[in-house]
Coordinates of N, CA and C in Angstrom, one line a residue:
M797 N 90.6 49.2 99.6 CA 92.0 49.1 99.4 C 92.4 49.7 98.0
K798 N 93.0 50.7 98.0 CA 93.4 51.4 96.5 C 94.3 50.4 95.8
R799 N 94.2 50.3 94.6 CA 95.2 49.5 93.7 C 96.4 50.4 93.3
K800 N 97.3 49.9 92.8 CA 98.5 50.7 92.6 C 98.2 51.6 91.4
N801 N 97.3 51.2 90.4 CA 97.2 52.2 89.3 C 96.3 53.3 89.6
D802 N 95.7 53.5 90.9 CA 94.9 54.4 91.3 C 95.7 55.5 91.9
Y803 N 97.0 55.7 91.8 CA 97.9 56.6 92.4 C 97.5 58.0 91.7
N804 N 97.1 58.0 90.3 CA 96.9 59.2 89.7 C 95.7 59.9 90.1
K805 N 94.8 59.4 90.8 CA 93.6 59.8 91.3 C 93.8 60.2 92.7
C806 N 94.8 59.8 93.4 CA 95.0 60.3 94.6 C 95.4 61.8 94.9
G807 N 95.1 62.2 96.0 CA 95.0 63.7 96.3 C 96.5 64.3 96.4
I808 N 97.4 63.4 96.8 CA 98.8 63.7 96.9 C 99.4 64.0 95.3
Y809 N 99.0 63.0 94.6 CA 99.4 63.1 93.1 C 99.1 64.5 92.7
Y810 N 97.9 65.0 92.9 CA 97.2 66.1 92.5 C 98.2 67.4 93.0
T811 N 98.3 67.3 94.5 CA 99.0 68.4 95.2 C 100.4 68.3 94.3
L812 N 101.1 67.2 94.4 CA 102.5 67.2 93.7 C 102.6 67.8 92.5
N813 N 101.6 67.5 91.5 CA 101.6 68.0 90.4 C 101.6 69.6 90.5
L814 N 100.8 70.1 91.1 CA 100.7 71.7 91.3 C 102.0 72.4 91.8
I815 N 102.6 71.7 92.6 CA 103.9 72.4 93.3 C 105.0 71.9 92.9
S816 N 105.1 70.8 92.0 CA 106.4 70.3 91.6 C 107.2 71.4 90.6
G817 N 108.4 71.1 90.6 CA 109.3 72.2 89.9 C 110.2 72.8 90.8
K818 N 111.3 73.3 90.2 CA 112.3 73.7 91.0 C 112.1 75.0 91.9
Y819 N 111.1 75.9 91.3 CA 111.0 77.1 92.0 C 109.6 77.4 92.5
K820 N 108.7 76.4 92.2 CA 107.2 76.9 92.5 C 107.0 77.0 94.0
M821 N 107.5 76.1 94.7 CA 107.3 76.3 96.1 C 108.0 77.4 96.9
S822 N 109.1 77.7 96.4 CA 109.7 79.0 96.8 C 109.1 80.2 96.4
I823 N 108.4 80.2 95.2 CA 107.6 81.4 94.7 C 106.4 81.5 95.7
L824 N 105.7 80.4 95.8 CA 104.5 80.4 97.0 C 105.0 81.0 98.3
Y825 N 106.0 80.4 98.7 CA 106.5 80.8 100.1 C 106.9 82.3 100.1
L826 N 107.5 82.8 99.0 CA 107.9 84.2 99.1 C 106.5 85.2 98.9
L827 N 105.7 84.7 98.2 CA 104.4 85.5 98.1 C 103.5 85.4 99.5
S828 N 103.7 84.2 100.1 CA 102.9 84.3 101.6 C 103.6 85.2 102.5
I829 N 105.0 85.5 102.3 CA 105.7 86.3 103.4 C 105.4 87.8 102.8
N830 N 105.6 88.1 101.5 CA 105.4 89.5 101.0 C 104.1 90.1 100.4
E831 N 103.1 89.2 100.3 CA 101.7 89.5 99.8 C 101.6 89.8 98.3
I832 N 102.5 90.8 98.1 CA 102.4 91.2 96.6 C 103.8 91.5 96.3
I833 N 104.2 90.8 95.0 CA 105.4 90.9 94.7 C 105.5 91.2 93.1
R834 N 106.3 92.1 92.5 CA 106.5 92.3 91.2 C 107.5 91.4 90.8
Y835 N 107.5 91.2 89.3 CA 108.5 90.2 88.7 C 109.9 90.3 89.0
N836 N 110.4 91.5 88.8 CA 111.8 91.7 89.0 C 112.3 91.5 90.5
E837 N 111.3 91.8 91.4 CA 111.6 91.6 92.9 C 111.7 90.1 93.1
L838 N 110.8 89.4 92.4 CA 110.9 87.8 92.7 C 112.2 87.4 92.0
K839 N 112.7 87.8 90.8 CA 113.9 87.6 90.0 C 115.1 87.7 91.0
R840 N 115.2 88.9 91.7 CA 116.2 89.2 92.7 C 116.2 88.4 93.9
M841 N 115.0 87.6 94.5 CA 114.9 87.0 95.5 C 115.3 85.3 95.2
L842 N 115.0 85.1 94.0 CA 115.1 83.6 93.6 C 116.7 83.6 92.9
V843 N 117.7 83.6 93.7 CA 119.0 83.7 93.1 C 119.2 82.5 92.1
G844 N 119.9 82.8 91.1 CA 120.0 81.8 90.0 C 119.0 81.4 89.2
I845 N 117.7 81.9 89.4 CA 116.7 81.4 88.4 C 116.8 82.3 87.0
S846 N 116.5 81.7 85.9 CA 116.7 82.3 84.6 C 115.1 83.2 84.5
F847 N 115.1 84.0 83.5 CA 114.1 84.8 83.2 C 113.0 83.7 82.7
K848 N 113.3 82.9 81.8 CA 112.5 81.8 81.2 C 111.9 80.9 82.1
S849 N 112.7 80.3 83.2 CA 112.2 79.6 84.3 C 111.2 80.2 85.1
L850 N 111.3 81.5 85.6 CA 110.5 82.4 86.2 C 109.3 82.5 85.7
T851 N 109.4 82.9 84.3 CA 108.1 83.1 83.5 C 107.3 81.9 83.5
K852 N 108.1 80.7 83.2 CA 107.2 79.4 83.0 C 106.6 79.0 84.4
A853 N 107.3 79.1 85.5 CA 106.7 78.9 86.8 C 105.5 79.6 87.2
L854 N 105.6 80.9 86.9 CA 104.6 81.9 87.2 C 103.4 81.6 86.2
K855 N 103.6 81.3 85.1 CA 102.5 81.0 84.2 C 101.6 79.7 84.7
E856 N 102.5 78.8 85.0 CA 101.9 77.4 85.5 C 101.0 77.6 86.6
L857 N 101.6 78.6 87.7 CA 100.9 78.6 88.9 C 99.7 79.5 88.6
E858 N 99.8 80.4 87.8 CA 98.5 81.3 87.6 C 97.5 80.3 86.9
Q859 N 97.9 79.5 85.8 CA 97.0 78.6 85.3 C 96.5 77.6 86.4
D860 N 97.1 77.3 87.4 CA 96.6 76.3 88.3 C 95.9 77.0 89.4
D861 N 95.4 78.3 89.3 CA 94.9 79.2 90.2 C 95.4 79.4 91.7
L862 N 96.8 79.2 91.6 CA 97.4 79.3 92.9 C 97.9 80.7 93.1
I863 N 98.1 81.6 92.0 CA 98.6 82.8 92.2 C 97.7 83.8 91.1
I864 N 97.7 85.1 91.6 CA 97.0 86.0 90.8 C 97.9 86.9 90.1
R865 N 97.7 87.3 88.7 CA 98.7 88.1 88.1 C 97.9 89.3 87.8
T866 N 98.3 90.4 88.4 CA 97.6 91.7 88.1 C 98.3 92.6 87.3
E867 N 97.8 92.9 86.1 CA 98.7 93.8 85.2 C 98.0 95.2 85.3
Y868 N 98.8 96.2 85.4 CA 98.3 97.6 85.2 C 98.6 98.1 83.9
P869 N 97.6 98.9 83.3 CA 97.8 99.4 82.0 C 98.5 100.8 82.1
Q870 N 99.8 100.8 82.1 CA 100.7 102.0 82.1 C 101.9 101.8 81.4
I871 N 102.7 102.7 81.1 CA 104.0 102.3 80.5 C 105.1 103.0 81.4
P872 N 106.0 102.2 81.9 CA 106.2 100.9 81.4 C 105.3 100.0 82.1
P873 N 104.9 98.7 81.5 CA 104.0 97.9 82.3 C 104.3 97.6 83.7
K874 N 103.4 97.4 84.5 CA 103.5 97.0 85.9 C 102.7 95.6 86.1
V875 N 103.3 94.7 86.5 CA 102.6 93.5 86.6 C 103.0 93.0 88.3
E876 N 102.2 92.7 89.0 CA 102.2 92.3 90.4 C 101.5 90.8 90.5
Y877 N 102.3 90.1 91.4 CA 101.6 88.6 91.7 C 101.3 88.6 93.2
S878 N 100.4 87.9 93.5 CA 100.0 87.5 94.8 C 99.2 86.3 94.8
L879 N 99.2 85.6 96.0 CA 98.5 84.4 96.2 C 96.9 84.4 96.0
S880 N 96.3 83.4 95.3 CA 94.8 83.2 95.4 C 94.4 82.6 96.7
N881 N 93.2 82.4 96.9 CA 92.7 81.8 97.9 C 93.2 80.2 98.0
K882 N 93.0 79.7 96.8 CA 93.7 78.4 96.6 C 95.1 78.2 97.0
G883 N 96.0 79.2 96.6 CA 97.3 79.2 96.8 C 97.5 79.5 98.5
K884 N 96.7 80.4 98.9 CA 96.8 80.8 100.5 C 96.6 79.4 101.3
S885 N 95.8 78.4 100.8 CA 95.3 77.3 101.5 C 96.5 76.2 101.5
L886 N 97.4 76.4 100.7 CA 98.6 75.6 100.5 C 99.8 76.1 101.6
I887 N 99.7 77.3 102.1 CA 100.7 77.9 102.8 C 101.0 77.0 104.3
P888 N 100.0 76.5 104.9 CA 100.1 75.7 106.1 C 101.0 74.4 105.7
I889 N 100.6 73.8 104.7 CA 101.4 72.7 104.2 C 102.8 72.9 103.9
L890 N 103.1 74.0 103.3 CA 104.6 74.6 103.1 C 105.2 74.8 104.4
N891 N 104.4 75.4 105.4 CA 105.1 75.7 106.6 C 105.5 74.4 107.3
M892 N 104.5 73.4 107.2 CA 104.7 72.1 107.7 C 106.2 71.4 107.2
M893 N 106.2 71.5 105.9 CA 107.3 70.9 105.2 C 108.6 71.8 105.6
C894 N 108.7 73.1 105.7 CA 109.8 73.7 106.2 C 110.3 73.5 107.6
K895 N 109.2 73.1 108.5 CA 109.6 72.7 109.8 C 110.1 71.5 109.8
W896 N 109.6 70.4 109.0 CA 110.1 69.2 108.9 C 111.5 69.2 108.3
G897 N 111.7 70.0 107.2 CA 113.0 70.0 106.7 C 114.0 70.4 107.9
S898 N 113.7 71.7 108.6 CA 114.5 72.2 109.6 C 114.8 71.3 110.6
D899 N 113.8 70.5 111.1 CA 114.0 69.4 112.1 C 114.9 68.3 111.5
N900 N 114.7 67.9 110.5 CA 115.3 66.7 109.9 C 116.7 66.7 109.1
R901 N 117.1 67.9 108.8 CA 118.3 68.1 108.0 C 119.5 68.1 108.9
E902 N 120.6 67.6 108.2 CA 121.8 67.6 109.1 C 122.6 69.0 108.7
I903 N 123.0 69.5 109.8 CA 123.8 70.8 109.8 C 125.2 70.4 109.8

């Protein structure tokens, strides 16, 4: 039996650390639908997000190996984001969360 102080060693703790944040799950979901998205496209899709918040979320997702940032050496700079294999493995979980939310929210 796990003790209370072993929570930080639990898989759910790790998973929640990766996807916690106001926009991270939305970014992952949008990338699962669109496969490749540029920064400004993401900014338009995530209504209300600031440039600072989007940049921070993308950097954290990249550091956690959930997304891939591809920068093209051209002027003006072109940067695209896509899901990594690790990020793709989260999509079934996000889909189940989406279904649960649809089934259980009050309309």
